[in-house]
CSV table of C-alpha atoms in Angstrom, one decimal:
chain,number,residue,atom,x,y,z
V,3,MET,CA,-0.3,0.5,0.1
V,4,THR,CA,1.2,3.5,-0.8
V,5,GLY,CA,1.5,6.2,1.2
V,6,LEU,CA,-1.2,7.9,-1.0
V,7,ALA,CA,-4.0,4.5,-1.1
V,8,ARG,CA,-2.2,4.8,2.9
V,9,GLY,CA,-3.8,8.5,3.0
V,10,ARG,CA,-6.6,7.9,0.9
V,11,THR,CA,-8.1,4.9,2.4
V,12,GLU,CA,-7.9,6.9,5.7
V,13,ARG,CA,-9.9,9.1,4.8
V,14,TYR,CA,-12.3,7.2,3.3
V,15,TRP,CA,-13.9,5.3,6.3
V,16,THR,CA,-13.1,8.0,8.0
V,17,SER,CA,-15.4,10.0,6.8
V,18,GLU,CA,-18.4,7.8,5.2
V,19,GLY,CA,-16.6,3.6,5.2
V,20,ILE,CA,-17.9,3.9,9.2
V,21,ALA,CA,-21.1,5.0,8.8
V,22,ALA,CA,-22.0,3.0,6.0
V,23,VAL,CA,-21.3,-0.6,7.6
V,24,ALA,CA,-22.4,1.2,11.3
V,25,ALA,CA,-26.4,2.4,9.6
V,26,GLY,CA,-26.5,-1.8,9.1
V,27,ASP,CA,-25.4,-2.7,12.8
V,28,ALA,CA,-27.4,-4.0,15.4
V,29,ARG,CA,-28.2,-1.5,18.6
V,30,ASP,CA,-30.7,-4.1,20.4
V,31,ASP,CA,-31.5,-7.2,20.8
V,32,LEU,CA,-27.9,-8.2,20.9
V,33,VAL,CA,-27.5,-11.5,20.2
V,34,GLN,CA,-24.8,-11.8,22.8
V,35,PRO,CA,-24.6,-9.6,26.4
V,36,GLU,CA,-21.9,-6.3,25.5
V,37,TRP,CA,-18.3,-5.9,27.7
V,38,THR,CA,-19.3,-3.0,29.6
V,39,GLY,CA,-16.0,-4.2,32.0
V,40,ASP,CA,-12.2,-2.8,31.3
V,41,GLY,CA,-9.5,-3.8,30.8
V,42,SER,CA,-6.8,-5.0,27.9
V,43,ILE,CA,-10.1,-6.3,26.0
V,44,ALA,CA,-12.1,-3.0,25.5
V,45,LYS,CA,-9.2,-1.2,24.3
V,46,THR,CA,-7.0,-4.2,21.3
V,47,VAL,CA,-10.0,-5.5,20.2
V,48,GLY,CA,-11.8,-3.3,17.3
V,49,ARG,CA,-13.3,-3.8,14.1
V,50,LEU,CA,-11.5,-4.4,10.7
V,51,TYR,CA,-12.9,-3.0,7.6
V,52,ALA,CA,-12.5,-3.6,4.1
V,53,SER,CA,-13.8,-3.4,0.4
V,54,GLY,CA,-14.6,-6.4,-2.0
V,55,THR,CA,-13.4,-6.3,-5.0
V,56,ASP,CA,-17.3,-5.4,-6.2
V,57,GLY,CA,-17.4,-2.7,-3.9
V,58,ASP,CA,-19.4,-4.3,-0.9
V,59,LEU,CA,-18.3,-2.8,2.3
V,60,GLY,CA,-18.2,-5.5,5.6
V,61,ALA,CA,-16.2,-5.7,8.7
V,62,CYS,CA,-14.5,-8.7,11.2
V,63,THR,CA,-13.2,-8.7,14.4
V,64,ALA,CA,-9.1,-8.3,15.3
V,65,THR,CA,-7.0,-8.1,17.9
V,66,VAL,CA,-4.0,-7.1,18.6
V,67,VAL,CA,-1.3,-9.1,20.5
V,68,GLY,CA,2.0,-7.5,19.7
V,69,ILE,CA,4.1,-4.0,19.2
V,70,ARG,CA,2.7,-4.0,15.4
V,71,THR,CA,0.0,-7.5,15.3
V,72,VAL,CA,-3.0,-7.6,14.6
V,73,VAL,CA,-4.6,-11.5,14.5
V,74,THR,CA,-7.6,-11.7,12.6
V,75,ALA,CA,-9.1,-15.0,10.3
V,76,ALA,CA,-7.2,-15.2,6.8
V,77,HIS,CA,-11.8,-14.4,5.1
V,78,CYS,CA,-11.4,-11.7,6.7
V,79,VAL,CA,-8.4,-10.6,4.0
V,80,ARG,CA,-9.5,-12.9,1.1
V,81,THR,CA,-12.5,-13.8,-0.3
V,82,SER,CA,-12.9,-17.7,-1.9
V,83,ILE,CA,-14.2,-18.5,-5.1
V,84,GLU,CA,-16.7,-21.1,-6.0
V,85,GLY,CA,-14.9,-23.4,-7.7
V,86,ALA,CA,-11.5,-22.5,-7.8
V,87,SER,CA,-9.0,-23.2,-5.3
V,88,PRO,CA,-7.8,-21.1,-2.2
V,89,GLY,CA,-4.9,-18.6,-3.6
V,90,GLU,CA,-7.6,-17.9,-6.6
V,91,ALA,CA,-9.2,-16.3,-3.9
V,92,THR,CA,-9.9,-12.4,-3.9
V,93,TRP,CA,-7.8,-9.7,-1.9
V,94,ASP,CA,-9.6,-6.9,-0.1
V,95,LYS,CA,-9.6,-3.8,-0.1
V,96,ASP,CA,-8.2,-1.0,1.6
V,97,LEU,CA,-8.0,-2.4,5.6
V,98,TYR,CA,-8.6,-0.3,8.5
V,99,PHE,CA,-9.1,-1.8,11.9
V,100,VAL,CA,-10.4,0.7,14.9
V,101,PRO,CA,-9.3,-0.8,18.1
V,102,GLY,CA,-12.1,-0.1,21.1
V,103,TYR,CA,-15.1,0.9,18.5
V,104,ARG,CA,-17.9,1.6,20.6
V,105,ARG,CA,-21.2,2.9,19.2
V,106,GLY,CA,-19.3,4.5,16.3
V,107,THR,CA,-16.0,6.0,17.8
V,108,ALA,CA,-12.2,5.6,17.4
V,109,PRO,CA,-11.5,6.3,21.3
V,110,HIS,CA,-7.8,5.0,19.4
V,111,GLY,CA,-8.2,6.2,16.2
V,112,GLY,CA,-7.1,3.6,13.3
V,113,PHE,CA,-4.6,1.9,11.5
V,114,THR,CA,-4.0,0.9,8.2
V,115,VAL,CA,-2.2,-2.4,7.1
V,116,PRO,CA,1.0,-2.9,4.8
V,117,LEU,CA,0.9,-6.5,5.0
V,118,ILE,CA,-0.7,-9.9,5.4
V,119,ARG,CA,0.8,-12.8,6.4
V,120,MET,CA,-1.3,-15.9,6.5
V,121,ALA,CA,-1.3,-19.8,4.3
V,122,GLU,CA,-1.9,-20.2,1.1
V,123,ASN,CA,-4.0,-23.0,1.1
V,124,TRP,CA,-6.2,-20.7,3.9
V,125,GLN,CA,-9.6,-23.0,3.4
V,126,ALA,CA,-7.2,-25.7,4.9
V,127,ASP,CA,-8.6,-26.7,7.9
V,128,GLY,CA,-6.3,-25.1,11.1
V,129,LEU,CA,-5.4,-22.5,8.5
V,130,ASP,CA,-8.1,-19.6,8.9
V,131,VAL,CA,-5.3,-16.8,10.3
V,132,ALA,CA,-3.6,-14.0,9.4
V,133,MET,CA,-1.4,-11.4,11.2
V,134,LEU,CA,-1.5,-7.9,9.9
V,135,GLU,CA,0.7,-6.1,10.5
V,136,MET,CA,-0.4,-2.0,10.9
V,137,TYR,CA,1.8,1.4,9.8
V,138,PRO,CA,2.1,3.2,12.6
V,139,GLY,CA,-0.6,5.7,13.6
V,140,VAL,CA,-1.4,9.2,12.4
V,141,ASP,CA,0.2,10.2,15.3
V,142,GLY,CA,3.3,7.7,14.7
V,143,ARG,CA,3.3,5.3,17.3
V,144,ASN,CA,3.2,1.7,17.1
V,145,ILE,CA,-0.6,0.8,17.8
V,146,SER,CA,0.9,-1.0,20.8
V,147,GLU,CA,1.4,2.4,22.5
V,148,ALA,CA,-1.8,3.3,21.7
V,149,THR,CA,-3.9,0.2,23.2
V,150,GLY,CA,-1.3,-1.8,24.6
V,151,ALA,CA,-1.2,-5.7,23.5
V,152,GLN,CA,-3.4,-8.8,24.0
V,153,PRO,CA,-1.3,-11.4,25.5
V,154,VAL,CA,-1.0,-14.4,22.9
V,155,SER,CA,-0.4,-18.8,23.1
V,156,PHE,CA,0.1,-21.2,20.8
V,157,ALA,CA,-0.5,-24.4,23.1
V,158,GLY,CA,-3.9,-24.0,24.2
V,159,GLU,CA,-4.9,-26.3,26.9
V,160,GLN,CA,-8.0,-28.3,26.5
V,161,GLY,CA,-11.1,-27.8,28.4
V,162,ALA,CA,-9.9,-24.9,29.5
V,163,MET,CA,-12.9,-22.1,30.6
V,164,THR,CA,-12.4,-20.0,26.9
V,165,TYR,CA,-14.4,-16.4,26.2
V,166,TYR,CA,-14.6,-14.9,22.8
V,167,PHE,CA,-15.7,-11.3,22.1
V,168,GLY,CA,-16.8,-10.0,19.4
V,169,TYR,CA,-17.9,-7.0,16.3
V,170,PRO,CA,-21.2,-9.2,15.2
V,171,TYR,CA,-22.6,-6.2,13.3
V,172,THR,CA,-23.4,-4.7,16.4
V,173,ASP,CA,-21.8,-1.4,17.6
V,174,ARG,CA,-20.7,-2.3,20.5
V,175,LEU,CA,-18.6,-4.9,21.8
V,176,LEU,CA,-20.4,-8.2,23.2
V,177,HIS,CA,-18.6,-11.2,25.2
V,178,CYS,CA,-19.9,-14.7,25.9
V,179,SER,CA,-18.0,-17.9,27.1
V,180,GLY,CA,-17.6,-21.3,28.0
V,181,THR,CA,-16.0,-24.6,28.2
V,182,GLY,CA,-13.3,-25.3,25.5
V,183,ALA,CA,-12.9,-28.4,23.6
V,184,TRP,CA,-10.3,-29.5,20.4
V,185,GLU,CA,-12.2,-31.2,16.9
V,186,ALA,CA,-11.0,-34.4,16.7
V,187,GLY,CA,-8.2,-34.0,14.0
V,188,LYS,CA,-8.7,-30.4,13.3
V,189,ARG,CA,-6.9,-27.6,14.8
V,190,LEU,CA,-9.9,-25.9,16.4
V,191,ARG,CA,-11.5,-25.3,19.6
V,192,SER,CA,-15.0,-25.4,19.8
V,193,ILE,CA,-17.4,-23.0,22.5
V,194,PRO,CA,-21.0,-24.1,23.1
V,195,CYS,CA,-22.5,-19.8,22.2
V,196,MET,CA,-22.5,-17.8,18.4
V,197,MET,CA,-22.7,-13.9,17.8
V,198,GLY,CA,-23.1,-14.4,14.0
V,199,PRO,CA,-21.2,-12.5,10.4
V,200,GLY,CA,-18.5,-9.8,12.4
V,201,SER,CA,-17.5,-11.8,14.1
V,202,SER,CA,-15.4,-14.2,12.7
V,203,GLY,CA,-11.5,-13.1,13.7
V,204,GLY,CA,-13.0,-12.2,17.4
V,205,PRO,CA,-10.6,-13.7,19.9
V,206,TYR,CA,-11.0,-16.8,21.7
V,207,LEU,CA,-9.6,-16.0,25.4
V,208,SER,CA,-8.3,-18.4,28.1
V,209,GLY,CA,-7.5,-17.7,30.8
V,210,GLU,CA,-9.1,-14.5,32.8
V,211,SER,CA,-11.3,-12.7,30.1
V,212,ALA,CA,-10.2,-9.2,30.3
V,213,SER,CA,-6.6,-10.5,30.3
V,214,GLY,CA,-6.0,-13.7,29.2
V,215,SER,CA,-4.1,-14.8,26.8
V,216,VAL,CA,-6.1,-15.5,22.7
V,217,VAL,CA,-5.5,-19.3,21.9
V,218,ALA,CA,-8.1,-19.4,19.0
V,219,VAL,CA,-10.1,-16.5,16.1
V,220,ASN,CA,-13.1,-16.8,15.1
V,221,VAL,CA,-14.2,-19.1,11.8
V,222,SER,CA,-17.9,-20.1,11.5
V,223,GLY,CA,-20.6,-21.3,14.1
V,224,GLY,CA,-23.6,-22.8,13.8
V,225,GLU,CA,-26.3,-24.4,15.9
V,226,GLY,CA,-25.1,-21.9,19.0
V,227,VAL,CA,-22.0,-23.2,18.9
V,228,SER,CA,-19.1,-21.4,17.2
V,229,TYR,CA,-16.3,-22.1,16.0
V,230,GLY,CA,-12.0,-20.4,15.6
V,231,THR,CA,-8.9,-21.6,14.6
V,232,ALA,CA,-6.4,-22.6,17.3
V,233,LEU,CA,-3.7,-20.5,17.4
V,234,GLY,CA,-1.0,-23.1,16.8
V,235,ALA,CA,3.2,-22.8,15.8
V,236,PHE,CA,1.7,-21.7,12.3
V,237,ALA,CA,0.6,-19.1,14.2
V,238,GLU,CA,3.3,-19.0,15.6
V,239,ARG,CA,5.7,-18.6,12.8
V,240,LEU,CA,3.2,-16.0,11.3
V,241,TYR,CA,3.3,-14.3,14.1
V,242,ARG,CA,7.6,-14.1,14.8
V,243,GLN,CA,7.3,-12.8,11.2
V,244,SER,CA,4.9,-10.2,11.3
V,245,GLU,CA,7.3,-8.7,15.4
V,246,HIS,CA,10.5,-9.5,14.0
V,247,GLY,CA,11.0,-9.4,10.1
């Protein structure tokens, strides 16, 4: 992304793009409770905006996990083509991350994305994860200087209590919790609650809900259960590349 493109992206989302997405947000009848607690999660989790190649606007959920690194689901930045290979999927454009988004506000500013790290065969089980390297904000600070960083673990514990956060096309951060379990033969973690579209990429935390470690990112759900890609050795490699180059 060039400097000019970066500036255009920032101006677009702050002037009209975020408002256009917010027009479809739910403000009542939330599918899960709103997160009203303090702690790091209120700053590190936010909405990741993107425009598709067809011009449609959309949003996922993402989390700050490093000095300049944000983790989300790979399908939040690439759109598959029916009948085509994963490598032929289209890249979403104009990525813009707003940590701590709430009711139309960006309390910690917004950040554009110069580099995405993910698997070429990202649609395979356990690989639907992406690490996004962020440009500094308009004040020159790295994203973690504005928000802090959520701890991240690449060796999640089987059966541990898991807390799930996301923006399922709502104007507030929602949450739920349950005992996490690995799916047989897959690097996936399931949790007995569901949010819906827009919460993809949202973090699953193990430990204290507001300060626990990210162990997975949401990728799908159905019949009251949500599924996340667990952060294993592959995600760890992406993370270290993003943080250390």
